[in-house]
PDB file of C-alpha atoms in Angstrom:
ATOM      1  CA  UNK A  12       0.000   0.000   0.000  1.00  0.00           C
ATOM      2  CA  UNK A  13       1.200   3.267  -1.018  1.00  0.00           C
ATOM      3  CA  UNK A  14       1.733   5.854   1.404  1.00  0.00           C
ATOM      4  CA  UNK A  15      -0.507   8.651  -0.331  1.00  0.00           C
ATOM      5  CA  UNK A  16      -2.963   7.121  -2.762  1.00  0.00           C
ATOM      6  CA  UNK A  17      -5.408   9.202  -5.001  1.00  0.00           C
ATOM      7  CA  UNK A  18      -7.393   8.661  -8.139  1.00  0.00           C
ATOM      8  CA  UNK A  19      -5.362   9.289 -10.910  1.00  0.00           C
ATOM      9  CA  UNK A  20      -8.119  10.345 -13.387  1.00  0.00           C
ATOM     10  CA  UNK A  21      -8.751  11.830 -15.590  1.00  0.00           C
ATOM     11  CA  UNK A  22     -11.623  13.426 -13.597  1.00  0.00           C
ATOM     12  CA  UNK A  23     -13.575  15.525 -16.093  1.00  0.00           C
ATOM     13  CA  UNK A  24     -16.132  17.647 -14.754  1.00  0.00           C
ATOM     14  CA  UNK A  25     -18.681  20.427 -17.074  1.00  0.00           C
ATOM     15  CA  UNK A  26     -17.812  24.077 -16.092  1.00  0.00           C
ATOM     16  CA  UNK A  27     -19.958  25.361 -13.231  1.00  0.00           C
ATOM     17  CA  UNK A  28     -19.982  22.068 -11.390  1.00  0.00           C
ATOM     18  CA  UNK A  29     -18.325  20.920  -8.193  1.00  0.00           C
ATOM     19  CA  UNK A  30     -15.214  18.611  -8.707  1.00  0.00           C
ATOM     20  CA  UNK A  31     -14.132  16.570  -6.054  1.00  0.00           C
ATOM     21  CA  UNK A  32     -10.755  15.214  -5.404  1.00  0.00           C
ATOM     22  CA  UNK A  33     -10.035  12.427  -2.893  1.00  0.00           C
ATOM     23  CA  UNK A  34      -6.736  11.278  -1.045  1.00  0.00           C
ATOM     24  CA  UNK A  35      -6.015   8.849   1.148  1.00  0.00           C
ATOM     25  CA  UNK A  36      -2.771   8.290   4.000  1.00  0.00           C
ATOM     26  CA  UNK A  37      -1.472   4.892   5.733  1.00  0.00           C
ATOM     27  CA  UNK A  38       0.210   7.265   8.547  1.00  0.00           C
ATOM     28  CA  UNK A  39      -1.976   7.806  11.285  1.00  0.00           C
ATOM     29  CA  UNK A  40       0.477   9.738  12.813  1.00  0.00           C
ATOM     30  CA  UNK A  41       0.373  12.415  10.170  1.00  0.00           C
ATOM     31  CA  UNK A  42      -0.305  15.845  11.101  1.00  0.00           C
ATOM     32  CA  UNK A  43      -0.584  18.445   8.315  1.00  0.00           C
ATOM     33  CA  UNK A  44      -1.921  17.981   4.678  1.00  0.00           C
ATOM     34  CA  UNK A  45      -1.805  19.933   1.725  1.00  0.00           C
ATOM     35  CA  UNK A  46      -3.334  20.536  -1.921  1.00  0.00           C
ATOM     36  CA  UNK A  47      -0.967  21.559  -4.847  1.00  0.00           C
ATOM     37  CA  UNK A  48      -1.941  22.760  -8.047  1.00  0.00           C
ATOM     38  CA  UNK A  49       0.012  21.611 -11.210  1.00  0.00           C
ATOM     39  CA  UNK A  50      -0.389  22.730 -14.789  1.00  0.00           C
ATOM     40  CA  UNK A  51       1.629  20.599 -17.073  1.00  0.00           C
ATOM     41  CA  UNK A  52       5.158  21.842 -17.846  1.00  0.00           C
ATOM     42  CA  UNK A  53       4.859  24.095 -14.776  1.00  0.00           C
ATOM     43  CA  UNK A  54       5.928  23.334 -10.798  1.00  0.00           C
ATOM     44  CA  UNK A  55       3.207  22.880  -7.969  1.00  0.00           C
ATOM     45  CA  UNK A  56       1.735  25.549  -6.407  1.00  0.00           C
ATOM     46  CA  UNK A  57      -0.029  25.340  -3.043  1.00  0.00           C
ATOM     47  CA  UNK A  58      -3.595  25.993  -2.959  1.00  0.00           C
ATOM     48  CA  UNK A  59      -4.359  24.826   1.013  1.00  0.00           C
ATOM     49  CA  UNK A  60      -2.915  23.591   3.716  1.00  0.00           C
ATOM     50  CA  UNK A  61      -5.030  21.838   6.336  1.00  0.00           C
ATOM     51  CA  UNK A  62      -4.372  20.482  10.375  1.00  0.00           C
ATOM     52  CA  UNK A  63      -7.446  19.430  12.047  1.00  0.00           C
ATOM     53  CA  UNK A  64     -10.618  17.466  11.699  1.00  0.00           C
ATOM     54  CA  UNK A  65     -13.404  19.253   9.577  1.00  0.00           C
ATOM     55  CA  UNK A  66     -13.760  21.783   7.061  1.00  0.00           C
ATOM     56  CA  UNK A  67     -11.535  24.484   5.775  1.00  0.00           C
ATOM     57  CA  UNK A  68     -12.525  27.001   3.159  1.00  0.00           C
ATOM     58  CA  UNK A  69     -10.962  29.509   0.739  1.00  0.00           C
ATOM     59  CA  UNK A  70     -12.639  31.289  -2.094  1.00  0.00           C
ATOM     60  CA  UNK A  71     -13.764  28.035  -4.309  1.00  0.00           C
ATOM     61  CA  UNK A  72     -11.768  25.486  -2.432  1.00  0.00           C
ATOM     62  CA  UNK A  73     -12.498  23.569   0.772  1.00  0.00           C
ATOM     63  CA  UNK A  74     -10.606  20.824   2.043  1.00  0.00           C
ATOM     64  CA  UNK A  75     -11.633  18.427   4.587  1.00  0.00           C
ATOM     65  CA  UNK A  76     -10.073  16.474   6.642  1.00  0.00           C
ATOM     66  CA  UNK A  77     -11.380  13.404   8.427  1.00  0.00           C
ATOM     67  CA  UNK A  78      -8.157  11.884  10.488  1.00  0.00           C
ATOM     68  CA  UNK A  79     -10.323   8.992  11.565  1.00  0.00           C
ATOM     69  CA  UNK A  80     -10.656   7.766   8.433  1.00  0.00           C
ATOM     70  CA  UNK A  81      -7.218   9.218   7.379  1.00  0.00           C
ATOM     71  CA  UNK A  82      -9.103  10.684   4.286  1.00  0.00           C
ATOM     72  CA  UNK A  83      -8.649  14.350   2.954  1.00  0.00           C
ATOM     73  CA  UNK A  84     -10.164  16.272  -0.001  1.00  0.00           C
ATOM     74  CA  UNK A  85     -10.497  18.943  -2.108  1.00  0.00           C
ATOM     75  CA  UNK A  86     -13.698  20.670  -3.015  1.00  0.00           C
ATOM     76  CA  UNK A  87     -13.888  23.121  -6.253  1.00  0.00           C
ATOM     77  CA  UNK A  88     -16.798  25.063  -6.956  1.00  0.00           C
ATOM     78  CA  UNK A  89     -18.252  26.768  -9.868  1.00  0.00           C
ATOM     79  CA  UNK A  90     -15.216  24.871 -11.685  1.00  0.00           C
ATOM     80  CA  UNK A  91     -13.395  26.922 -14.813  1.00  0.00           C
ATOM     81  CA  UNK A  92     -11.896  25.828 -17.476  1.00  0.00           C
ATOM     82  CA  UNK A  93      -8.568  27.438 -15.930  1.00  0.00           C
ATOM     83  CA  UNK A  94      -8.987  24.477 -13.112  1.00  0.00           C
ATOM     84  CA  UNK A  95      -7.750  21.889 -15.374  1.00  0.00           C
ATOM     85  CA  UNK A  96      -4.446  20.730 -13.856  1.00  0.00           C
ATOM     86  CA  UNK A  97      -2.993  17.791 -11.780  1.00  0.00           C
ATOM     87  CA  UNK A  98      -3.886  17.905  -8.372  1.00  0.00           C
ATOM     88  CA  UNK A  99      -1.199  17.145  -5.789  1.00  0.00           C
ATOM     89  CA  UNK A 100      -2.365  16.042  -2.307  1.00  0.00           C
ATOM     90  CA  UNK A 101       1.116  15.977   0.072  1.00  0.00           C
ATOM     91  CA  UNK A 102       1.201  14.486   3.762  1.00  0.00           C
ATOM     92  CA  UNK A 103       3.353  15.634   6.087  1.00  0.00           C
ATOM     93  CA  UNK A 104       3.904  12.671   9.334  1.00  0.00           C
ATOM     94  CA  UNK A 105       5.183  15.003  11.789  1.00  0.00           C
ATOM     95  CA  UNK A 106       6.813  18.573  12.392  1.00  0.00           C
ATOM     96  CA  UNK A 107      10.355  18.391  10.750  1.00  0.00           C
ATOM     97  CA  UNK A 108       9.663  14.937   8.342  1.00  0.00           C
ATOM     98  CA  UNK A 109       9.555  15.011   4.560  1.00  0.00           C
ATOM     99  CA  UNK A 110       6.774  15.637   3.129  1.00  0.00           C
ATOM    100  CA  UNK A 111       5.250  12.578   0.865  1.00  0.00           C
ATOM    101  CA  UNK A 112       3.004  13.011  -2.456  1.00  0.00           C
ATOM    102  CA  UNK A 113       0.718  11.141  -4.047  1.00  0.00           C
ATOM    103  CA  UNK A 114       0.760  10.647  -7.444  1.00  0.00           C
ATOM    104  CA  UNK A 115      -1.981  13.680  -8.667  1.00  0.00           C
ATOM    105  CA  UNK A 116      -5.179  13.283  -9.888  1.00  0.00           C
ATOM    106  CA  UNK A 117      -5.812  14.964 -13.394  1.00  0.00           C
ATOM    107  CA  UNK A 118      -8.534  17.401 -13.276  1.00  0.00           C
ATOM    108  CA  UNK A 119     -10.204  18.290 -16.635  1.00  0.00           C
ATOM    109  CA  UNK A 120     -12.497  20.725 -16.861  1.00  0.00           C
ATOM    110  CA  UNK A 121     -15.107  20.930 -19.811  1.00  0.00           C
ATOM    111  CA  UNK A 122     -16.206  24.179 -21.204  1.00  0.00           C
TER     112      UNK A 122
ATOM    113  CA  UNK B  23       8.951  39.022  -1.802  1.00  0.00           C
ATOM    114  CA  UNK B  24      11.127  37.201  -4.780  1.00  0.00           C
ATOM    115  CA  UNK B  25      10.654  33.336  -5.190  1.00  0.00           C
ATOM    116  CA  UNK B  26      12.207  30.147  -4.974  1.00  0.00           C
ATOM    117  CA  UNK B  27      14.728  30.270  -8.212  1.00  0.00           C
ATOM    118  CA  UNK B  28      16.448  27.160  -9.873  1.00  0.00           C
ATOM    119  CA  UNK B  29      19.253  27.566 -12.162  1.00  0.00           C
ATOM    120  CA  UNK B  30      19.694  26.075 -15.030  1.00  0.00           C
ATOM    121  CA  UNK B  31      16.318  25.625 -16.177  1.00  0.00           C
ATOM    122  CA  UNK B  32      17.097  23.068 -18.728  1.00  0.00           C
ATOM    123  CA  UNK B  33      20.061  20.859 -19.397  1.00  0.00           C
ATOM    124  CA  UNK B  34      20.930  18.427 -21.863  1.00  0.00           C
ATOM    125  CA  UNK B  35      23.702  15.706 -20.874  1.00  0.00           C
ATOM    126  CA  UNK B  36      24.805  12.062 -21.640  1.00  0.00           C
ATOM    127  CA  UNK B  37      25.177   8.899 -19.708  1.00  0.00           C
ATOM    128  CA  UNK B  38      28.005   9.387 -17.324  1.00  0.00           C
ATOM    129  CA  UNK B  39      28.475  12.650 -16.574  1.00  0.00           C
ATOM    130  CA  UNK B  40      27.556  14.913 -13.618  1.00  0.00           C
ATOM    131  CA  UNK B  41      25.695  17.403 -13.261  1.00  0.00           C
ATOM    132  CA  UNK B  42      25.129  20.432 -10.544  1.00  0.00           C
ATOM    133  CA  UNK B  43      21.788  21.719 -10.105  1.00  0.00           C
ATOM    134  CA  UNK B  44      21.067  24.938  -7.722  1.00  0.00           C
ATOM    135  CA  UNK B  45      18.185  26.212  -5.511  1.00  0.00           C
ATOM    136  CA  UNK B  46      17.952  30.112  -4.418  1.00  0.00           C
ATOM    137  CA  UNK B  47      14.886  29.695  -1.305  1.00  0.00           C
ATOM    138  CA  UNK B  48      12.954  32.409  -0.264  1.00  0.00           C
ATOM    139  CA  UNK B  49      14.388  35.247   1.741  1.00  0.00           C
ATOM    140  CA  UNK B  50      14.315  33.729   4.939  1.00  0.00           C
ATOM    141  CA  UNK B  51      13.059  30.035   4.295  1.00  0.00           C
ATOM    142  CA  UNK B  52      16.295  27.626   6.272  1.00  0.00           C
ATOM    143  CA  UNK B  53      14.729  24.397   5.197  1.00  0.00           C
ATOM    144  CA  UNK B  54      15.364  23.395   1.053  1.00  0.00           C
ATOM    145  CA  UNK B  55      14.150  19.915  -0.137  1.00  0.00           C
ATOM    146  CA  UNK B  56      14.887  18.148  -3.344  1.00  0.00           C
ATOM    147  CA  UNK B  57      12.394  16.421  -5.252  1.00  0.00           C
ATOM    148  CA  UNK B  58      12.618  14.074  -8.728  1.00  0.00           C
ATOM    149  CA  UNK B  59       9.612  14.121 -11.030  1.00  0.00           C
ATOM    150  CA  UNK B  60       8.738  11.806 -13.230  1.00  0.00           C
ATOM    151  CA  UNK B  61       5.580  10.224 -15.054  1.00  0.00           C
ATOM    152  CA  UNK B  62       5.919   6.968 -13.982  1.00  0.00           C
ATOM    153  CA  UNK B  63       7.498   7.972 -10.341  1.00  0.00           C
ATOM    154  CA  UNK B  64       5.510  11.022  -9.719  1.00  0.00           C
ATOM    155  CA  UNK B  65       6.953  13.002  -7.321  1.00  0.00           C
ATOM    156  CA  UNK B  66       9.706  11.474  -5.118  1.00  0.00           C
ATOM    157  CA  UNK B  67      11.877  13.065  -2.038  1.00  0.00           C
ATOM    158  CA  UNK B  68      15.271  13.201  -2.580  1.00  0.00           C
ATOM    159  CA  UNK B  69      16.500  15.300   0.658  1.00  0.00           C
ATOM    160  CA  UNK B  70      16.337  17.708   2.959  1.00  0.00           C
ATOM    161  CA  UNK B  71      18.483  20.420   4.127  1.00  0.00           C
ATOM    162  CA  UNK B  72      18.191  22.612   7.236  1.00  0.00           C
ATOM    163  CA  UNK B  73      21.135  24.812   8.611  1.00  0.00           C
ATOM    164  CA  UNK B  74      23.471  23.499   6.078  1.00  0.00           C
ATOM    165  CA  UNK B  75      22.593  19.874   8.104  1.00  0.00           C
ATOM    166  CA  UNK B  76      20.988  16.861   5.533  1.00  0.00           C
ATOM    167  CA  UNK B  77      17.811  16.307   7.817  1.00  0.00           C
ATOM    168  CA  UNK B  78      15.959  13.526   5.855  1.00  0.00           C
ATOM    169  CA  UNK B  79      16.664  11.697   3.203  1.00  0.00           C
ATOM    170  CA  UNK B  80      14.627   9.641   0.654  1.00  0.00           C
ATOM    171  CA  UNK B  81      15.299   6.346  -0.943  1.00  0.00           C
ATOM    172  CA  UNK B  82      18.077   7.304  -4.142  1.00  0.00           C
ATOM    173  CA  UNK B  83      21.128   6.041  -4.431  1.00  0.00           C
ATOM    174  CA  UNK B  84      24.489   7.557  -3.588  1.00  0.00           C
ATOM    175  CA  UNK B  85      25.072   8.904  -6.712  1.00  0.00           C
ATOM    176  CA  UNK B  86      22.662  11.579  -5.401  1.00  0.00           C
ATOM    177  CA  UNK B  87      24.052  14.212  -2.982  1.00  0.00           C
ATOM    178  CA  UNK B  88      23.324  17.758  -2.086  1.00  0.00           C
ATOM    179  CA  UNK B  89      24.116  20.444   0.191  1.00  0.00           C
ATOM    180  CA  UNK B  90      23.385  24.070   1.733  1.00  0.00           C
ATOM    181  CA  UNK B  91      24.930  26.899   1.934  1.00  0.00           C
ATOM    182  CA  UNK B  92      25.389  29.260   5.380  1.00  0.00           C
ATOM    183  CA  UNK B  93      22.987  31.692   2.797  1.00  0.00           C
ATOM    184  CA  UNK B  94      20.273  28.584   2.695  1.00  0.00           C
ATOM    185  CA  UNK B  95      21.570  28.630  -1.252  1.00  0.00           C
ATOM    186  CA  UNK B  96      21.203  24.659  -1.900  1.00  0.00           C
ATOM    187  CA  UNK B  97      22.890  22.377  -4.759  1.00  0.00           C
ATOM    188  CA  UNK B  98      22.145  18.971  -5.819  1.00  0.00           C
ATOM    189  CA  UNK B  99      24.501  16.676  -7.476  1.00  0.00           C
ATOM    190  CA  UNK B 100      24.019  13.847  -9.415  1.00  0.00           C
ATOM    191  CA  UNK B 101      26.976  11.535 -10.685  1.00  0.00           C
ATOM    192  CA  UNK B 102      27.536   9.075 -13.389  1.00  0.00           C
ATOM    193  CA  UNK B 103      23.901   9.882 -15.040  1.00  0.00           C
ATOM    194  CA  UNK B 104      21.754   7.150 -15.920  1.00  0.00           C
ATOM    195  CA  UNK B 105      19.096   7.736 -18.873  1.00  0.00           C
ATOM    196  CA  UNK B 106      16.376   6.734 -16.053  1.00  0.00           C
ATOM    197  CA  UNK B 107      18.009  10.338 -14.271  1.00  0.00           C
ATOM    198  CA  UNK B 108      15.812  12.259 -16.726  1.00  0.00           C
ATOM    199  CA  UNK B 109      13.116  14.036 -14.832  1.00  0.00           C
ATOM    200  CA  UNK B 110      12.281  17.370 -13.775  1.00  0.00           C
ATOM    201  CA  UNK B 111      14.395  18.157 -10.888  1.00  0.00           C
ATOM    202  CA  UNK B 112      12.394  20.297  -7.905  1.00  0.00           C
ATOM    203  CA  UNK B 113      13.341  22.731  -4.938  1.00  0.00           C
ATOM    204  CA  UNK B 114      11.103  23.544  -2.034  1.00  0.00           C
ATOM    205  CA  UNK B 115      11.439  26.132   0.629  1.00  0.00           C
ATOM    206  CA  UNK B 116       9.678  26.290   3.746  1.00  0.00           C
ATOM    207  CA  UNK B 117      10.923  28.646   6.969  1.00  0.00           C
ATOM    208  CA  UNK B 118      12.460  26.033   9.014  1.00  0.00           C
ATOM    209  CA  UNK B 119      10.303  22.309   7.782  1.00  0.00           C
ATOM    210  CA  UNK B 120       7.790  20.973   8.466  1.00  0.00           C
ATOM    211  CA  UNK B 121       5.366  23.755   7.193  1.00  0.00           C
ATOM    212  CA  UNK B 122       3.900  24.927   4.140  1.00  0.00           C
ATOM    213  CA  UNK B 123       6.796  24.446   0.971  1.00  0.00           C
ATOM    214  CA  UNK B 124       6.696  26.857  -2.119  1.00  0.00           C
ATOM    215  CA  UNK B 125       8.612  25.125  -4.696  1.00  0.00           C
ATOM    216  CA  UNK B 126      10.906  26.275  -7.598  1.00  0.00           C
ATOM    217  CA  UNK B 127      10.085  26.068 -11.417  1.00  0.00           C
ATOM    218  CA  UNK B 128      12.324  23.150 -11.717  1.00  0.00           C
ATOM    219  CA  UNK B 129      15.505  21.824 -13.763  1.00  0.00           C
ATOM    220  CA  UNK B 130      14.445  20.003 -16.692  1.00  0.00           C
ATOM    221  CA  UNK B 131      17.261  17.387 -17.027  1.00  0.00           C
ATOM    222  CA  UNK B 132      17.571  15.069 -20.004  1.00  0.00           C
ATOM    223  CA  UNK B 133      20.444  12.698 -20.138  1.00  0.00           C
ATOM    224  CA  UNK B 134      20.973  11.265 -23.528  1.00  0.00           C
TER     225      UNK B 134
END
């Protein structure tokens, strides 16, 4: 079992809709999560960072986090064509540790 | 505030040589970590360095090294390239680990 597993897509979604991304962790020690952006040819670029159990918003993205189920995701609204990337979800175990990515999920968003 | 920066941004070698890659973090950011993309791979941790220290490492051979800089500057070094050494080559920043990381725009190394 990997130690970050996602979907790896292609997810395609219409504009306007909601596309959800899902990740998964083995660690149950892990303590902080993140959700990277990349568009192809380009680096990742952070879009949220999240600690604790529940919900987190900003803008068009929440993330949630569910450590009991060592699940987290990442909720896009009113998607745009601009949204189509590979999204990165990175788990970090504990303060000072590498951080560990799993292997994207391809967002495609139809116009 | 001025970004991570990675110099060069592309480079072209063959099997056997070395190569030098370098990492500029952000103005303040201690902590630099090294990651390898590829397609199959995705994206793997190569190391991390913190006060000029190697902190953590991740599963790559020898032939892999880095290190830091008292200015946080960081350099990777890769030996004896293999064509499977291809990949896009990323730096991170964060202020001291263990935080949020803002990465570079990557070395694009192709070994031929």
């Amino acid at each position: 079992q990997k130690e970050v597993e996602q979907n790896s897509g292609p997810l395609s979604v219409p504009e306007g809709a909601i596309a959800s991304l899902n990740c998964t962790y083995s660690d149950r020690g892990s303590q902080s999560f993140f959700w990277y952006r990349q568009y192809s040819g380009k680096s990742p670029e952070l879009i949220m960072s999240i600690y604790s159990n529940g919900d987190k918003e900003d803008g068009r993205f929440t993330a949630q986090l569910n450590k009991a189920s060592q699940y987290v995701s990442l909720l896009i609204r009113d998607s745009q064509p601009s949204d189509s990337a590979t999204y990165l979800c990175a788990v970090m175990r504990n303060y000072g540790q590498n951080f560990v990515f799993g292997p994207g999920t391809r967002l495609s968003v139809l116009p | 505030k001025a970004g991570v920066t990675q110099t060069p941004r592309y480079l072209i070698k063959t099997r056997g040589q070395q190569v030098t890659l370098s990492c500029s973090p952000i103005s303040g950011h201690r902590s630099v970590s090294w990651y390898q993309q590829t397609p199959g791979q995705g994206l793997q941790f190569l190391f991390e360095y913190f006060s000029e220290t190697q902190r953590n490492k991740g599963n790559f051979p020898g032939r892999f090294s880095g290190r830091q800089f008292s200015n946080s500057r960081s350099e990777m070094n890769v030996s004896t390239l293999e064509l499977g050494d291809s990949a896009l080559y990323l730096c991170a920043s964060s202020l001291v680990g263990g935080e949020t990381q803002y990465f570079g725009p990557g070395t694009r190394l192709l070994v031929l």
